[in-house]
XYZ file of C-alpha atoms in Angstrom:
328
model
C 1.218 1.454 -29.183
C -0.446 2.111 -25.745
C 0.044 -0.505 -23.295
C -3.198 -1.979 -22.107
C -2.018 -4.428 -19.299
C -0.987 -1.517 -16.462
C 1.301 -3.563 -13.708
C 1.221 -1.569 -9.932
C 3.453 -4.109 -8.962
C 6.098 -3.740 -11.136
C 7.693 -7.361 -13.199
C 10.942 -5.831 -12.180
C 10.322 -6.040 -8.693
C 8.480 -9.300 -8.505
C 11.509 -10.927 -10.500
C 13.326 -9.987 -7.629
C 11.284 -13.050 -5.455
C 11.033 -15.489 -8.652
C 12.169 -19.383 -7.932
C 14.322 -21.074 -10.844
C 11.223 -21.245 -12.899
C 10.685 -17.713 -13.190
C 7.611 -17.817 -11.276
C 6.477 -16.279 -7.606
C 4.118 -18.765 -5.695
C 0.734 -16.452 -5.049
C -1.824 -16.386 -2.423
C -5.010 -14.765 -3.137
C -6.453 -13.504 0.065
C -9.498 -14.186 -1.157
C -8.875 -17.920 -1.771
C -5.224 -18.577 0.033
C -5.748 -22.572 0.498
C -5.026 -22.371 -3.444
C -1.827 -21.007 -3.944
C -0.810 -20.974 -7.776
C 2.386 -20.810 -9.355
C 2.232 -17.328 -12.016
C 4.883 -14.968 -13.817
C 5.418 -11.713 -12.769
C 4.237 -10.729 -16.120
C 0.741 -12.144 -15.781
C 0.256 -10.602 -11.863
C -0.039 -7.673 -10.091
C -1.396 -5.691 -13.150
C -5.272 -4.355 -14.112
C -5.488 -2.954 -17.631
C -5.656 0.385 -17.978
C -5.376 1.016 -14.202
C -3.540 4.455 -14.510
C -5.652 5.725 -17.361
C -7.692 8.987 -16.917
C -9.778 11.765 -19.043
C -7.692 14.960 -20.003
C -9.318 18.669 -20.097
C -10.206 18.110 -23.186
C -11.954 14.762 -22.482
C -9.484 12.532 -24.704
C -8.544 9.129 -22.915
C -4.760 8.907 -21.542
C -4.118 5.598 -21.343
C -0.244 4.819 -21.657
C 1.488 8.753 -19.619
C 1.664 7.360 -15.960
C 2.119 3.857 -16.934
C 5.217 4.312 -19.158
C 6.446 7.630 -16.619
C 6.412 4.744 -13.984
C 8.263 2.162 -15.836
C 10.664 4.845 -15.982
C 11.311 4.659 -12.789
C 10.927 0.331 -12.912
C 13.763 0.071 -15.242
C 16.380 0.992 -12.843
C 15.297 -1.093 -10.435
C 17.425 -4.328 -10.934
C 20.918 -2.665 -11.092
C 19.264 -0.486 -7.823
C 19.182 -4.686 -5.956
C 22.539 -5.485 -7.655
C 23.981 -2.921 -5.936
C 22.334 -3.215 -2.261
C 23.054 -6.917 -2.495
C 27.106 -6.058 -3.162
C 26.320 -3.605 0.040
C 26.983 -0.882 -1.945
C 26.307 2.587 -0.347
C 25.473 6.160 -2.029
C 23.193 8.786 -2.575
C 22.121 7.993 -5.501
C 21.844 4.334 -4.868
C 20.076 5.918 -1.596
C 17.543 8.059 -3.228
C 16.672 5.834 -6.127
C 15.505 3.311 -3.476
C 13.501 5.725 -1.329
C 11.856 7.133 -4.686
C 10.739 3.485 -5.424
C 9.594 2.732 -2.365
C 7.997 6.042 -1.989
C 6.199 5.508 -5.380
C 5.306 1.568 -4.582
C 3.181 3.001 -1.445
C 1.359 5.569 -3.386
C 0.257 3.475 -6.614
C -1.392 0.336 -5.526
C -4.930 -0.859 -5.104
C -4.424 -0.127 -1.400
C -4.013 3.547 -1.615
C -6.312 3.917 -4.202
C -9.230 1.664 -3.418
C -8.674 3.603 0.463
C -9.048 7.088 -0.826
C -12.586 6.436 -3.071
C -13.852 4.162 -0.661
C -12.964 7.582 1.931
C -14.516 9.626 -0.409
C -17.706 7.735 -0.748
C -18.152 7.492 3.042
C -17.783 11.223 3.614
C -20.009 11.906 1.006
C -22.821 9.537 2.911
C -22.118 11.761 6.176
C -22.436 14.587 4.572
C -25.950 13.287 3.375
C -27.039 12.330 6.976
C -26.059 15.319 8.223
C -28.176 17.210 5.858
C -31.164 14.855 6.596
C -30.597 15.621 10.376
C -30.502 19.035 9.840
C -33.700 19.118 7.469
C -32.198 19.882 4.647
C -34.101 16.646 2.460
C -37.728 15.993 2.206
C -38.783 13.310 4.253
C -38.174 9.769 3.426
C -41.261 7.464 2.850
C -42.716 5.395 5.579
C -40.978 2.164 6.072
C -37.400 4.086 4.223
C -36.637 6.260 7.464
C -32.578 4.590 6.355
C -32.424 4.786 2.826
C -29.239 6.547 3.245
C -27.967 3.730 5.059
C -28.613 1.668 1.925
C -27.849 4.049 -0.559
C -24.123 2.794 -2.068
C -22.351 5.701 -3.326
C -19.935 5.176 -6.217
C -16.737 6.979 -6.973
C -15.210 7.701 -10.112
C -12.169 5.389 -9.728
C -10.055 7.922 -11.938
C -10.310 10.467 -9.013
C -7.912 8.182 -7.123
C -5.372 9.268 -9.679
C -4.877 12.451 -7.782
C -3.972 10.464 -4.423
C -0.954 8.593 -6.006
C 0.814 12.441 -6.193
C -0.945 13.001 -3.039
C 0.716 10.105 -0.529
C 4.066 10.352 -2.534
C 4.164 14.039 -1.142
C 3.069 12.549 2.040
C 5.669 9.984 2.479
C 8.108 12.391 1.339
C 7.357 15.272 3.767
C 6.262 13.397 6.671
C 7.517 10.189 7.165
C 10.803 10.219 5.245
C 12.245 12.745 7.669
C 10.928 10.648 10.773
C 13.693 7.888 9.730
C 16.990 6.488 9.516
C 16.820 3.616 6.695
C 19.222 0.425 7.039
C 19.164 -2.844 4.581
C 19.260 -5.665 6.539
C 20.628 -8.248 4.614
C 18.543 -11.998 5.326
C 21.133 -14.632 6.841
C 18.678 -17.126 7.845
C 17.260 -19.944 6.158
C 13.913 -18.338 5.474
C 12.744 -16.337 2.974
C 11.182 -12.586 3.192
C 7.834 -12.292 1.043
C 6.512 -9.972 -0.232
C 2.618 -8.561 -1.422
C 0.593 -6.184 -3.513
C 1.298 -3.436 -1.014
C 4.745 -4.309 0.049
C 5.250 -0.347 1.533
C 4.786 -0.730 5.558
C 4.565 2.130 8.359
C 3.089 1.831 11.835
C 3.543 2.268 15.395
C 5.561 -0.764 16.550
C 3.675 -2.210 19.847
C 4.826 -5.502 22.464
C 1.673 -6.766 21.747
C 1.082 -7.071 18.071
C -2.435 -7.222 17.754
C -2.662 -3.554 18.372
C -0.661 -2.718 15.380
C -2.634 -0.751 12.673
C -2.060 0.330 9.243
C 0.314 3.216 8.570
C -0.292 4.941 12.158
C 1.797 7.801 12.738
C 1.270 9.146 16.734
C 3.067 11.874 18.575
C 5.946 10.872 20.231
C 5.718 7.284 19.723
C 8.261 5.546 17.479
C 7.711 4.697 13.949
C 9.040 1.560 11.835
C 8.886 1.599 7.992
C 9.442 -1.967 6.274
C 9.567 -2.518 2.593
C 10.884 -6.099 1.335
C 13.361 -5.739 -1.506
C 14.370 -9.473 -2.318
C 13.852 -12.837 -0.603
C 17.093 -11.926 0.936
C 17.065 -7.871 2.022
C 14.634 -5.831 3.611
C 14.705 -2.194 4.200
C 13.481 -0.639 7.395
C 13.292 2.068 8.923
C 13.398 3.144 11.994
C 12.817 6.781 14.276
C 15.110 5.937 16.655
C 17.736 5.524 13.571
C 17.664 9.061 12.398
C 20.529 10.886 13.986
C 22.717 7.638 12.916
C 21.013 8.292 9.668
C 21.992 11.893 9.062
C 25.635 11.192 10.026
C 26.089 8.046 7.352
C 23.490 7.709 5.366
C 21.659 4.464 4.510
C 23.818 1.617 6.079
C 23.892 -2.199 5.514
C 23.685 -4.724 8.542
C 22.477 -8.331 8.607
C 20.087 -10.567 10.640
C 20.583 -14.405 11.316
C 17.865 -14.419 13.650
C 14.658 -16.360 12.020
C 12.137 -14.431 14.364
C 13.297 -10.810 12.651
C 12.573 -12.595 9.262
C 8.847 -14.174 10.637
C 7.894 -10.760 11.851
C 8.747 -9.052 8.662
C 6.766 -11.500 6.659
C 3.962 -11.379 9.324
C 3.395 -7.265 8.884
C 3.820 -8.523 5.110
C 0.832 -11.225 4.894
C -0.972 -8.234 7.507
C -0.472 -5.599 5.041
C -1.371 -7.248 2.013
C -4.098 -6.239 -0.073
C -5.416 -8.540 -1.968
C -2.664 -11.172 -3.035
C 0.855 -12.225 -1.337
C 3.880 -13.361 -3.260
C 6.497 -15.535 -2.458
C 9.768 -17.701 -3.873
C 7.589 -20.806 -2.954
C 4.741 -21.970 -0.739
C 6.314 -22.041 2.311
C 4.149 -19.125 3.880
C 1.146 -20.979 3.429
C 0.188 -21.025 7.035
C 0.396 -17.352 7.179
C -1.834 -16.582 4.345
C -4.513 -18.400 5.745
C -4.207 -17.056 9.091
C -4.422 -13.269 7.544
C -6.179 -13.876 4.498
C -9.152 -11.684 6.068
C -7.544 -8.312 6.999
C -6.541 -5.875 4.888
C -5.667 -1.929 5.455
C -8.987 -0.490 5.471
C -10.072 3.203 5.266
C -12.706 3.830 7.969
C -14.754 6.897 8.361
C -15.934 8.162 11.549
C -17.515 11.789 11.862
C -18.046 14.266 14.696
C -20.871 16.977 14.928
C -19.757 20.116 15.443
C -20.244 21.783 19.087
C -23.156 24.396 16.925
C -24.751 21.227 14.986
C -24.254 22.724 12.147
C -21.329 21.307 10.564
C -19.194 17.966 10.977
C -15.953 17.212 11.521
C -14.675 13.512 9.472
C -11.684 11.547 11.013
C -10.380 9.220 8.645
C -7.759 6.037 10.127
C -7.124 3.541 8.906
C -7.886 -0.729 10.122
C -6.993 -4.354 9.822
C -10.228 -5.417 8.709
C -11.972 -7.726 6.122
C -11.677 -5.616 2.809
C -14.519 -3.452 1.501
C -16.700 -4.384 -1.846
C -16.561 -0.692 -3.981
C -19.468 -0.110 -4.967
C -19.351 -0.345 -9.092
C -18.755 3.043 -10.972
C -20.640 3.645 -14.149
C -19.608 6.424 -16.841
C -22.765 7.419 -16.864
C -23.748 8.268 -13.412
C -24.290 11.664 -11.997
């Protein structure tokens, strides 16, 4: 029987940051003053989120999600054996192909990539208007594109989850050496609904943004496994990385643990998670950023053409526009 309720963050992984009642405390950045108390089973899901239309226009709903929980189900034995420190390559690359996969299949990505593709269809609609190409808009609607909202089929996204996997993969995998650092500190690592982290590490952490990748500057990766074990990555790691593989260290210093779980609330999409409501304080303070797509184009140097840069921002997060089935 197809499977309706579609989880992107998997119940495996959230069991991994349950208390003794089998529950993760959330914050909804939306509303984090209200933290509520919620099974893995019940969050983290959308039904039919990873259903699309085949070529012959019949409805998959139940492929990706049970090809994913393929992957899901060896997840716990995967924590088992990073929390014995356990070291291997297939211990190694079942981790990285999680993590790889938790990047690429969450609201984040996917909400990104339409809300990309609506924007650049808007320039590409100005452009046209500058260049003549439109009749001319009625006195007193000189910016009807500007108020034009452009919706995207949301199964389009479907193509980015293959997309950023490849992308991980072949760009920012081989930037790395990975380490678990194992927590030794009274407090807690937490996690949220887009627990994958990249960016260009910076003193001053205000000028952090969302999966930045510059030339020659280094690189950290962060992906919270349990309460108690974090994996990073690191640039600067790589030739260590090559010679041993994925090593195990610890931390007993609280201030490694508050900066994980500050790129964690930062990074968050829409919701955090944690063991209890101890990061309460932090929701609040970030409950209005998210990684945002943002759209900025360039004319070319003939005025002819445009060139569309695409980065992406800690900002509040956008409204998509609805998508109908029956729009054009």
């Amino acid at each position: 029987m197809p499977t309706k309720r579609h989880h992107y963050v998997p119940e495996a992984y959230l069991r991994g940051f349950v208390a003794n009642d089998g529950c993760v405390t959330v914050f909804r950045k939306e509303s984090p003053e209200n933290p509520f108390r919620a099974s893995p089973s019940n969050i983290g899901l959308e039904q039919y989120y990873y259903a699309y239309t085949k070529e012959d226009d019949t409805r998959d709903t139940d492929s990706l999600e049970q090809l994913f929980s393929q992957v899901e189900s060896e997840w716990p034995s995967t924590v088992a054996r990073l929390a014995k420190r356990e070291v291997g390559q297939d211990l190694e690359e079942a981790l990285l192909s999680f993590a790889c996969l938790q990047r690429a299949r969450v609201p984040a990505l996917r909400d990104a990539y339409e809300l990309m593709r609506g924007d650049s269809v808007g320039e590409t609609a100005r452009l046209l208007q500058r260049m003549g190409k439109f009749p001319e808009a009625p006195p007193g609607a000189e910016d009807i594109l500007d108020r034009i909202e452009i919706s995207i089929n949301p199964e389009s996204s479907i193509d980015a989850i293959a997309i950023a996997m490849k992308g991980t993969i072949d760009r920012i995998y081989p930037m790395l050496g990975f380490r678990i650092v194992h927590n030794e500190t009274p407090q807690d690592f937490i996690t949220s609904d887009n627990p994958v982290a990249w960016f260009t590490p910076y003193k001053n952490e205000d000028r952090t943004k969302p999966y930045e990748m510059r030339p020659n500057a280094p690189l950290e990766f962060l992906f919270p496994i349990s309460p108690r074990m974090i994996l990073v990555g690191r640039d600067a790691w790589r030739e260590e990385y090559l010679r041993f593989g994925l090593l195990h260290g610890h931390s007993r210093n609280v201030e490694v643990v508050k900066r994980a779980n500050r790129m964690s609330a930062k990074f968050g999409y829409q919701a955090l998670f944690s063991k209890d409501d101890s990061p309460a304080q932090l929701a609040v303070k970030y409950a209005g950023i998210s990684p945002v797509a943002q759209v900025t184009s360039f004319p070319n140097a003939d005025g002819r053409g445009q060139l569309v840069a695409v980065h992406m921002e800690f900002s509040p997060r956008r409204t998509k526009p609805k998508w109908r089935s029956e729009s054009v």
